[in-house]
Coordinates of C-alpha atoms in Angstrom, one line a residue:
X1 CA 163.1 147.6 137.5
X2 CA 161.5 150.3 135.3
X3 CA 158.0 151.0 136.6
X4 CA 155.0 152.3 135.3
X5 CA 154.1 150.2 132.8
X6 CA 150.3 150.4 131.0
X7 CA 148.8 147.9 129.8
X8 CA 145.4 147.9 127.5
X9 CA 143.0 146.1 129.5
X10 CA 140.0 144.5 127.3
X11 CA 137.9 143.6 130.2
X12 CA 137.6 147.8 131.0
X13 CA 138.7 149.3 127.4
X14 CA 141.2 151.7 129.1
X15 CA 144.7 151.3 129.6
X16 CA 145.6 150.2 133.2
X17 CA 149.0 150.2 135.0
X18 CA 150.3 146.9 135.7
X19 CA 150.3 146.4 138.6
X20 CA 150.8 142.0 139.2
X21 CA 149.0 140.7 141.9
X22 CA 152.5 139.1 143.3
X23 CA 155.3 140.7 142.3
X24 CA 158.1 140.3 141.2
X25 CA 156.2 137.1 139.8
X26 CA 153.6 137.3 136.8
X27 CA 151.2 135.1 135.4
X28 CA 150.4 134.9 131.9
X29 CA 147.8 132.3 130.1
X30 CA 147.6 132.3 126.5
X31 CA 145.1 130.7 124.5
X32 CA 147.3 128.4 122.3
X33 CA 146.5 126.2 119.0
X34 CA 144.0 123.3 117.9
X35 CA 146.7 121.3 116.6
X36 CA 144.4 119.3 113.7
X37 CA 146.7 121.4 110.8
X38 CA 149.2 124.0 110.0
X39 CA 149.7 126.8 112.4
X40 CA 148.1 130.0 109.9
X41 CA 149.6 133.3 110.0
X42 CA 146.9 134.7 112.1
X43 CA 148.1 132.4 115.1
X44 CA 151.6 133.0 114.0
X45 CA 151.1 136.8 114.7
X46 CA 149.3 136.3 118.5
X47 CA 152.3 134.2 119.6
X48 CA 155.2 137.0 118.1
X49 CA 153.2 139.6 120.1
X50 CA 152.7 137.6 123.3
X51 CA 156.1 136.5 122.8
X52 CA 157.2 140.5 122.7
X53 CA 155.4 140.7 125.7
X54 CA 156.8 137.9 127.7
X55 CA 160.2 139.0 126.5
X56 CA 159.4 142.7 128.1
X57 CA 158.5 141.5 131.1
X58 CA 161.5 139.4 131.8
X59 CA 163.4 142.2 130.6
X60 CA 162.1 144.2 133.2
X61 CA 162.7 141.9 136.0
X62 CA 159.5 139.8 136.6
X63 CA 159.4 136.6 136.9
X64 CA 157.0 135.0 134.6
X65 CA 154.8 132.0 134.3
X66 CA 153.6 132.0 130.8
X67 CA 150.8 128.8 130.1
X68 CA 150.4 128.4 126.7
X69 CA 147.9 125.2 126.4
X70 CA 147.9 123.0 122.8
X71 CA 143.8 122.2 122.4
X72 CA 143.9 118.6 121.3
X73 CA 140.3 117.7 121.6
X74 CA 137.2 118.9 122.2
X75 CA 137.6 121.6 119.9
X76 CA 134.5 121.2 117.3
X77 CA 134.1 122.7 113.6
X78 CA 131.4 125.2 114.4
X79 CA 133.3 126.7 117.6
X80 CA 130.5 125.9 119.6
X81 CA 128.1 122.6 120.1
X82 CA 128.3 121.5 116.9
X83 CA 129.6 119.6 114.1
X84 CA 132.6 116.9 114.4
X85 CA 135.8 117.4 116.7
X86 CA 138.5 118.8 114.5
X87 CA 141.0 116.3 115.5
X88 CA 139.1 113.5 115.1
X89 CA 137.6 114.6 111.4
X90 CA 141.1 115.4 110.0
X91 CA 142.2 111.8 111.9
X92 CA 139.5 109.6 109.8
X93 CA 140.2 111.6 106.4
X94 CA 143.7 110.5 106.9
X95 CA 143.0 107.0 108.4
X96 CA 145.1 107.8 111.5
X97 CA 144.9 107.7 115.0
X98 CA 143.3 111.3 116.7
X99 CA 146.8 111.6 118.5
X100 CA 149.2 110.9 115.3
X101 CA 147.4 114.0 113.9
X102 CA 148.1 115.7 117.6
X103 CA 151.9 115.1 117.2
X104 CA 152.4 115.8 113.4
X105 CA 150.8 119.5 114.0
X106 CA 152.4 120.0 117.4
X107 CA 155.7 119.4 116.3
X108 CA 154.9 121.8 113.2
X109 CA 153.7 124.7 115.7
X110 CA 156.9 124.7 117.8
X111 CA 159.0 124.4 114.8
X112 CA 157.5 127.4 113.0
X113 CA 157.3 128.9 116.6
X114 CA 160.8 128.0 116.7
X115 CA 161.4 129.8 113.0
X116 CA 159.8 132.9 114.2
X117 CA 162.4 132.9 117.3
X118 CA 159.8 132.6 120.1
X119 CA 160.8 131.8 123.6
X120 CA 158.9 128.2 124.3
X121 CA 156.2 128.9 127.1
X122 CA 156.9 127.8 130.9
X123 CA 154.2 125.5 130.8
X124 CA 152.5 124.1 127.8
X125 CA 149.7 121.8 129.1
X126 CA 147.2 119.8 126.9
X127 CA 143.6 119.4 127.0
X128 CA 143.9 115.5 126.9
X129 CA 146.3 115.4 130.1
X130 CA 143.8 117.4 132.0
X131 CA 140.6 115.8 131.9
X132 CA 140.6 115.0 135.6
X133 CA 140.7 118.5 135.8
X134 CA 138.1 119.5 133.9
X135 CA 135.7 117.1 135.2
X136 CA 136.3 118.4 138.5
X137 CA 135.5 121.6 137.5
X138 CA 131.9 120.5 136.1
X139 CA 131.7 119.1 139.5
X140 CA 132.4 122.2 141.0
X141 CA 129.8 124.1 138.7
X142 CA 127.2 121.7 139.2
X143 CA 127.4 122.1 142.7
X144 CA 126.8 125.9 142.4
X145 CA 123.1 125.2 140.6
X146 CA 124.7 126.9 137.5
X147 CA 124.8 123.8 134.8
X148 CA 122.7 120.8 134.3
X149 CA 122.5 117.6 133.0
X150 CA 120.3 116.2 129.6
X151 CA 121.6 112.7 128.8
X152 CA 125.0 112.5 129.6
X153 CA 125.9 116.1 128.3
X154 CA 126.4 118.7 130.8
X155 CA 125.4 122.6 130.2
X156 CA 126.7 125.5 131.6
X157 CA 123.3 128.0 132.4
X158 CA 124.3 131.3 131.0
X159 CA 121.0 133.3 131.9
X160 CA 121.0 131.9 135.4
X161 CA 124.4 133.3 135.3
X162 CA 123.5 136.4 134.4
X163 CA 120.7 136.5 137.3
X164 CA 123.9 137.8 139.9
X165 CA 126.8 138.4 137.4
X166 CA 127.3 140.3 133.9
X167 CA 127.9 137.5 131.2
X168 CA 129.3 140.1 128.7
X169 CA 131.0 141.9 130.8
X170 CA 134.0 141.3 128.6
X171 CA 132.2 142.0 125.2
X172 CA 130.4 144.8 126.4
X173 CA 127.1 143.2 124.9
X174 CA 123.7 142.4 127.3
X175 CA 122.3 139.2 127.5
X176 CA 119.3 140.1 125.1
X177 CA 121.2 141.3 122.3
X178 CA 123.6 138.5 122.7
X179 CA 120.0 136.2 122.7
X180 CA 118.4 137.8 119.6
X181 CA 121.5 137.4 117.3
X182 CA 122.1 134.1 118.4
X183 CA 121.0 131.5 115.6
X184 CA 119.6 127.9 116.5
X185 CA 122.2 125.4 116.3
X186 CA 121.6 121.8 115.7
X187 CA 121.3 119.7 119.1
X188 CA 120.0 123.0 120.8
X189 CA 116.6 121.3 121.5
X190 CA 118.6 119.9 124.8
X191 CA 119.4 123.0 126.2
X192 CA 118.0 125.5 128.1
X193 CA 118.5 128.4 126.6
X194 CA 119.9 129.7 123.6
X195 CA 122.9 130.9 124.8
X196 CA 123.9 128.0 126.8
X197 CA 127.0 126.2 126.0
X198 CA 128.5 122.7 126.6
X199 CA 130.8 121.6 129.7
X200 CA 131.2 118.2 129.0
X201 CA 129.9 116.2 125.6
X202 CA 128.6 112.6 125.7
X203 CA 130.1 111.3 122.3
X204 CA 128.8 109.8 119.6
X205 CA 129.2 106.0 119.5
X206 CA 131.5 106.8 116.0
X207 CA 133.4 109.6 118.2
X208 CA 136.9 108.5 118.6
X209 CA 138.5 110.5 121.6
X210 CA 136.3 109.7 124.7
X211 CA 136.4 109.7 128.1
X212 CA 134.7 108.3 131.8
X213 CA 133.0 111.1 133.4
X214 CA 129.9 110.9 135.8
X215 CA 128.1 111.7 133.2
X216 CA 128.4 109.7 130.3
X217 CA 131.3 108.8 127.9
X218 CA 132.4 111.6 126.6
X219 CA 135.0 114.6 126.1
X220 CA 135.0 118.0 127.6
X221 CA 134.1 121.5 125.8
X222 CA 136.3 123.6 124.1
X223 CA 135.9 126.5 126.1
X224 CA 136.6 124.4 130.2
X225 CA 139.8 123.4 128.8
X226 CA 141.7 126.6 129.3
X227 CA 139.7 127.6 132.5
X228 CA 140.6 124.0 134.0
X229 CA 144.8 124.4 132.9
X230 CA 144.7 128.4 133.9
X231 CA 143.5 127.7 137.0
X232 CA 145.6 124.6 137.5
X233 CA 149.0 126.4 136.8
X234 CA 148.0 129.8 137.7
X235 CA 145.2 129.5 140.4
X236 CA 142.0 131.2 141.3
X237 CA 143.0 134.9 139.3
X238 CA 146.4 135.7 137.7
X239 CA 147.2 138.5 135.6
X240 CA 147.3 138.5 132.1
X241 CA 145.2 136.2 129.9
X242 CA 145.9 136.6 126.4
X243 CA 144.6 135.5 122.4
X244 CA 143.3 137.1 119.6
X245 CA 140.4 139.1 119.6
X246 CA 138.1 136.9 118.1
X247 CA 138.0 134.8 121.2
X248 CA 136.6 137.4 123.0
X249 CA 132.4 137.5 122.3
X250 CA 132.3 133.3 123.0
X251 CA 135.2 131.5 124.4
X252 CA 136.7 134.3 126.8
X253 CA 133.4 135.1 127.4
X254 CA 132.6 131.6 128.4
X255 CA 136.5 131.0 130.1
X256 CA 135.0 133.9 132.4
X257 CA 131.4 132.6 133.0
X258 CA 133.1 129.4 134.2
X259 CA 135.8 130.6 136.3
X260 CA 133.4 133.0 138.1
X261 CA 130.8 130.3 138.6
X262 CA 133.5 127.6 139.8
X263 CA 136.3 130.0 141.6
X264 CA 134.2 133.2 142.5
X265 CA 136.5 135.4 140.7
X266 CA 137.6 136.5 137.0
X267 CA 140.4 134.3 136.1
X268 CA 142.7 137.1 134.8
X269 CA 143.0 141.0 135.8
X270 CA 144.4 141.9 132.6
X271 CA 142.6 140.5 129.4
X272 CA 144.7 141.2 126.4
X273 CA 143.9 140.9 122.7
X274 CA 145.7 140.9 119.7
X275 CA 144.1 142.4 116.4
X276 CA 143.4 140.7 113.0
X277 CA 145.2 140.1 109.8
X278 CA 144.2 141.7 106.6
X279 CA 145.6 141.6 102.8
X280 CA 145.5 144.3 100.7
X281 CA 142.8 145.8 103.2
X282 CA 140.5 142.8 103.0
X283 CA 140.4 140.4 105.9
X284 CA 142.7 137.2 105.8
X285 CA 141.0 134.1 105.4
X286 CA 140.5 130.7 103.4
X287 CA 137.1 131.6 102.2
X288 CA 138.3 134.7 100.3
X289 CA 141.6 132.8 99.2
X290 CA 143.9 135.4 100.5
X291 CA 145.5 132.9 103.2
X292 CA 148.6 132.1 103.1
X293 CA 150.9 129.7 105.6
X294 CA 154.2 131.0 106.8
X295 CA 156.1 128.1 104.6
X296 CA 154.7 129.8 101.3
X297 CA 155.3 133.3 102.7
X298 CA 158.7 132.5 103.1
X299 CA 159.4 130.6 99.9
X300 CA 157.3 133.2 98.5
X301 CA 154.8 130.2 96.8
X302 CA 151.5 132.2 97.3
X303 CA 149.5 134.1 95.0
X304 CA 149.6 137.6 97.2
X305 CA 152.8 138.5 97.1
X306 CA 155.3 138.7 94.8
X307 CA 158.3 137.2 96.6
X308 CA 159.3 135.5 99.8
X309 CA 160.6 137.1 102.8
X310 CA 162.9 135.6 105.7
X311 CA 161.4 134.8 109.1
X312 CA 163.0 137.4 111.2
X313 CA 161.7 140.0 108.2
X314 CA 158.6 138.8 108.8
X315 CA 158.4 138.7 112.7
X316 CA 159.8 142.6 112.0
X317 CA 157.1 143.4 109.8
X318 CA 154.6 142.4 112.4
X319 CA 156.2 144.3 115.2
X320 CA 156.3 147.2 113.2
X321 CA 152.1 147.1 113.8
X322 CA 150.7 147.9 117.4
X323 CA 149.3 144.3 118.6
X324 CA 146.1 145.6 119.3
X325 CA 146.1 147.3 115.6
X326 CA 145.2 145.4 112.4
X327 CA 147.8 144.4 110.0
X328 CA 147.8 144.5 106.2
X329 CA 150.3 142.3 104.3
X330 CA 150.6 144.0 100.7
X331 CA 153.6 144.2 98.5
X332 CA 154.6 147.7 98.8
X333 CA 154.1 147.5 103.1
X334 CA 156.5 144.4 103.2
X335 CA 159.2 145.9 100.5
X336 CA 159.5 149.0 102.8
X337 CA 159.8 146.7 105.7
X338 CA 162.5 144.7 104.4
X339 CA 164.5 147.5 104.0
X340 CA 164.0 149.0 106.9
X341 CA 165.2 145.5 108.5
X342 CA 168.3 145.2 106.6
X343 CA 168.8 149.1 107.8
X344 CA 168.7 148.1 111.2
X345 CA 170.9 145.0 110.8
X346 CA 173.1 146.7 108.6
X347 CA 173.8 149.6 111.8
X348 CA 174.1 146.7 114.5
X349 CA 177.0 145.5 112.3
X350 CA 178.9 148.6 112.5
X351 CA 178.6 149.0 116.1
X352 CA 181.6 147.0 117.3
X353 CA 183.6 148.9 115.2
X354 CA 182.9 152.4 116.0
X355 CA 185.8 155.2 117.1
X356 CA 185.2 156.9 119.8
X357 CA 186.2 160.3 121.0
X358 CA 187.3 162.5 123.8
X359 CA 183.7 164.5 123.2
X360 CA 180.4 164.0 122.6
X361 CA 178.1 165.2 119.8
X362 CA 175.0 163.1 121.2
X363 CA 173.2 162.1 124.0
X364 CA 172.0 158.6 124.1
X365 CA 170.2 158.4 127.3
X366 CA 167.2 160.4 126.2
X367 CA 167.0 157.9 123.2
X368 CA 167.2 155.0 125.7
X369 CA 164.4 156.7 128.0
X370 CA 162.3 157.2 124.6
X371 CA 162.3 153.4 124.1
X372 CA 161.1 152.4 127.4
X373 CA 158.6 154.7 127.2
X374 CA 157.4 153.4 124.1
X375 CA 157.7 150.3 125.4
X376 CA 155.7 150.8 128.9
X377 CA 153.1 152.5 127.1
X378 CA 150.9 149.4 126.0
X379 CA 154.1 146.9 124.2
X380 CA 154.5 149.8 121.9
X381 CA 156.4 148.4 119.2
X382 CA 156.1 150.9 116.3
X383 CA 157.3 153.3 118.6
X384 CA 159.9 151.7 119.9
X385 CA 161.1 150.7 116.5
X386 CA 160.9 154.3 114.7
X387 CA 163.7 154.9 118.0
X388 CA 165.9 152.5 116.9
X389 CA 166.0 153.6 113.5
X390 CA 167.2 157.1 115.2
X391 CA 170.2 155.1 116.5
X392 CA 170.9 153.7 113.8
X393 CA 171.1 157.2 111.9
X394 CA 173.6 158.1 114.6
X395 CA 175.5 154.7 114.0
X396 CA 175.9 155.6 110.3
X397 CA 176.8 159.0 111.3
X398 CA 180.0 157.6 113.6
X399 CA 180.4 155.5 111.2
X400 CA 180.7 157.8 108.8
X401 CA 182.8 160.6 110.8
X402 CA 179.7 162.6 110.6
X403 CA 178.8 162.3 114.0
X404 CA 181.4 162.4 117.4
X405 CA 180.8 160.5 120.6
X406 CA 182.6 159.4 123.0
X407 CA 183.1 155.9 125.0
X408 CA 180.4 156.8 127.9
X409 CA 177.6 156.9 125.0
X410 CA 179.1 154.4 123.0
X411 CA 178.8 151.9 125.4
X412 CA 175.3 153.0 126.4
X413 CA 174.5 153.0 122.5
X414 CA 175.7 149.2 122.4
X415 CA 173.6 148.7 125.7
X416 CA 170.5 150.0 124.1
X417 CA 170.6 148.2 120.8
X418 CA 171.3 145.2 121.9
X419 CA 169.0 145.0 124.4
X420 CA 166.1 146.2 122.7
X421 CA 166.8 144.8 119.0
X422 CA 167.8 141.4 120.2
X423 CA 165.7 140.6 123.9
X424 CA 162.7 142.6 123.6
X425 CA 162.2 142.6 119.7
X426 CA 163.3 139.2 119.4
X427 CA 165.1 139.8 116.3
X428 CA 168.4 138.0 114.8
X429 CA 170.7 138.8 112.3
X430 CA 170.2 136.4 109.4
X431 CA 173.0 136.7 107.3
X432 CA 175.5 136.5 110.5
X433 CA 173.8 133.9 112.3
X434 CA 176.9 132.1 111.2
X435 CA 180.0 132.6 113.7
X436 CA 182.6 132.4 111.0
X437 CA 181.4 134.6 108.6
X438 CA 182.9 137.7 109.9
X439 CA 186.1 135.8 109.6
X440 CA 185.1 134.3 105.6
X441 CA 185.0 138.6 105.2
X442 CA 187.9 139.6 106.9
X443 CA 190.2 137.1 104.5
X444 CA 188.4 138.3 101.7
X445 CA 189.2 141.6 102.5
X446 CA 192.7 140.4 103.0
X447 CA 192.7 139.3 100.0
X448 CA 191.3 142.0 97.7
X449 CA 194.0 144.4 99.6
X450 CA 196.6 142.0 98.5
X451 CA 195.2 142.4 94.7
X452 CA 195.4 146.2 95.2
X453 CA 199.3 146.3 96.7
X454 CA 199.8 144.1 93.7
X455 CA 198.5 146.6 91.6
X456 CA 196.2 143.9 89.9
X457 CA 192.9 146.0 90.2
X458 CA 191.0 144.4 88.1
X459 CA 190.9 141.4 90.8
X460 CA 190.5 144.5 93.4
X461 CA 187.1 145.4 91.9
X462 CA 185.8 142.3 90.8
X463 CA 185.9 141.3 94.6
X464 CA 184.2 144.4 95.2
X465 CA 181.3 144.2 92.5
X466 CA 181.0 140.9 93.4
X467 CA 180.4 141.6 97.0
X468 CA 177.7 144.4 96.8
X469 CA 176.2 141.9 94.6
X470 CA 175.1 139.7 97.2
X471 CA 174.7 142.1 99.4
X472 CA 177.5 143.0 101.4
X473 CA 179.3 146.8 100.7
X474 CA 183.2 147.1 101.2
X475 CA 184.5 151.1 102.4
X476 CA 188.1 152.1 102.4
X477 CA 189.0 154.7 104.9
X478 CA 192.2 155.9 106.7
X479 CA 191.7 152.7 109.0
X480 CA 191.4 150.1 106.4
X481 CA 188.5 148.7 104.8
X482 CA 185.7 148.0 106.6
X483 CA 182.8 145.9 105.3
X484 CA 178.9 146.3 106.2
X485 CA 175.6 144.6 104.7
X486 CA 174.5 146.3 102.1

């Protein structure tokens, strides 16, 4: 197993070695989707980069729970104590059943998931199969002194909280800043105090996903789900809990608060966050009409950029951004990514083929050693990317007779690329997904050197032309002809 790997911990803003708290097994919570409409590209990039981490982990040996929970309830329109339950409103606008809305979106997520080439989670609990859960957990806070009851709704006591531990300790805010930019919210006249939040909601007499409690009829908040499923599948603390970084000044803030106030301890050592979306430098959202859905990016039907892009360019394009950086979709940034994909494909093609010799020109250990690094230093993607285009110049330099190594290197060269392209990156090779194609292009190669022996050239280049057309490039040598993606 190679050690030493850092990790970027939110909860201390340094990078940490990780060091799991049972080892060789790791376990990994990962705030997953409201399901009440299409997964947006913002979601899409959190899973691709937890997905890169899951991936590096198993690579490395560990042994990993990874909980990725599907919110589908309790999740209102204001993110907080207020407005209608997403599910619900999108259910009566559509005159369906709460739970037909559940499955339609569900089954989109893990299909676009699916599209993306993510591994499915180990675990991927819902917030409706857990009330029992939840409701115990209440309990469990109530018992401590640190919620309270108004008419059926139950509140969790965040400055009473604070009175023995640090409610922003993972935003790095005080309670009274927190306090004076905190705006009154409708229903607030029930609470406490300001920055008080809900634990479990009696609902509406209209409100069409509702449950028995102790309390009253109702449905749980947003923010108990995940501490109630993290703590059922991963226990008191685990190590990584994961999401995008605009969960972290209220719900992760609040996942903490509960946990700490039921269990006694921070759910998670390692809080991880991924960074935000932008286009053309401005941030990516509905209001400024610069969203877009991963169906219209790839059947380029938006009005941002000017054509569509493949799924495994995309998931490329992503990873060629740190997680924890921003990332700007733009024409010019995605051009230059595509063809630095089709670069990288195009190498990985012409490995199998490669001559080896009795001596060396190159070293690919170092190169290998470079990737891990890159790799164990925070998920470093970029980095390990900008190495894999190195091999793929020495590739194209064997390839091209440029370049001599021998069958030790080779093989490690085949290792790396492999490994690292296909099980850590998560890529796949679009155009030769298909098992027979390399057989389609060996008979047409066959059959343009049968128009050559016959002299009938014009057949000979028309194959040719034809070829590198649609994007696949023929080369005659001393061996044959060999053929690559363009």
């Amino acid at each position: 197993m190679k050690q030493n790997l850092f990790v970027y911990n939110t909860l201390t803003r340094k990078k940490e070695e990780f060091k799991p708290l049972n080892a060789p097994h790791v376990g990994m919570y990962v705030c997953g989707p409201t399901v009440y409409s299409d997964v947006h590209m913002g979601n899409c990039r959190t899973y691709i980069s937890f997905d890169l981490i899951f991936r590096y982990l198993q690579h490395l040996g560990y042994k990993v729970r990874y909980v990725r929970n599907v919110t589908d309830a309790g999740h209102l329109e204001g993110d907080a104590d207020e407005g209608e339950d997403k599910i619900t409103k999108k259910a009566k606008l559509e005159k369906l059943e709460p739970m037909e809305v559940v499955q339609q979106y569900t089954v989109g997520f893990r299909e676009v998931m699916k599209t993306f080439n993510t591994l499915p989670p180990s675990i991927e609990p819902t917030a409706t199969g857990h009330i029992i859960e939840q409701i115990e957990m209440v309990k469990g806070i109530l018992d401590k002194g640190l919620a309270y009851e108004v008419d059926g709704s139950v509140y969790f006591d965040v400055e009473k909280y604070n009175n023995s531990q640090d409610y922003g300790v993972l935003s790095g805010r005080n309670l009274e800043d927190m306090l004076n930019n905190t705006r009154t919210l409708g229903g607030q006249d029930e609470k406490h105090g300001k920055l008080d939040f809900a634990l479990w909601i009696k609902a509406k007499p209209e409100h069409l996903m509702k449950w028995p409690s102790p309390w009253s009829v109702g449905f749980p908040g947003w923010h108990l789900e995940c501490s109630a499923m993290s703590h059922k599948y991963l226990g008191d603390q685990f190590d990584i809990h994961g999401g995008g970084l605009d969960l972290v000044p209220t719900h992760h803030t609040n996942e903490i608060a509960q946990n700490m106030a039921c269990c006694g301890k921070n759910p998670a050592r390692y809080w991880v966050h991924t960074n935000m979306l932008t286009v053309n430098g401005q941030k990516m959202s509905k209001s400024l009409g610069n969203s877009f859905l991963p169906h219209e990016l790839f059947s380029g039907n938006n009005h941002i950029l000017s054509k569509g892009y493949s799924p495994m360019m995309v998931r490329f394009f992503m990873l060629q951004a740190h997680y924890r950086s921003t990332l700007d979709f733009g024409n010019e940034a995605m051009e230059a990514s595509e063809k630095g994909f089709k670069r990288l494909m195009n190498a990985l093609s012409l490995l199998d083929g490669l001559k080896t010799n009795s001596s060396t020109e190159v070293e690919i250990q170092p190169l290998i050693d470079r990737c891990y690094e890159a790799m164990n230093d925070d998920f470093n993607s970029p980095v390990l990317i900008a190495e894999l285009f190195e091999a793929s110049r020495i590739i194209n330099s064997v390839h091209d007779n440029k370049l001599k190594i021998d069958s030790k290197n080779l093989e490690l060269l085949k290792n790396m690329m492999h490994t690292f392209v296909f099980d850590v990156l998560g890529l796949k090779d679009e155009q030769t997904e298909n098992d027979d194609l390399p057989k389609i292009m060996d008979f047409i190669v066959d059959l343009r050197n049968e128009a050559k022996v016959n002299k009938d050239y014009a057949t000979s280049d028309k194959i040719r032309n034809g070829l590198q057309q649609i994007g696949f490039q023929l080369k005659d040598g001393k061996e044959g002809t060999t053929w690559s993606k363009a």
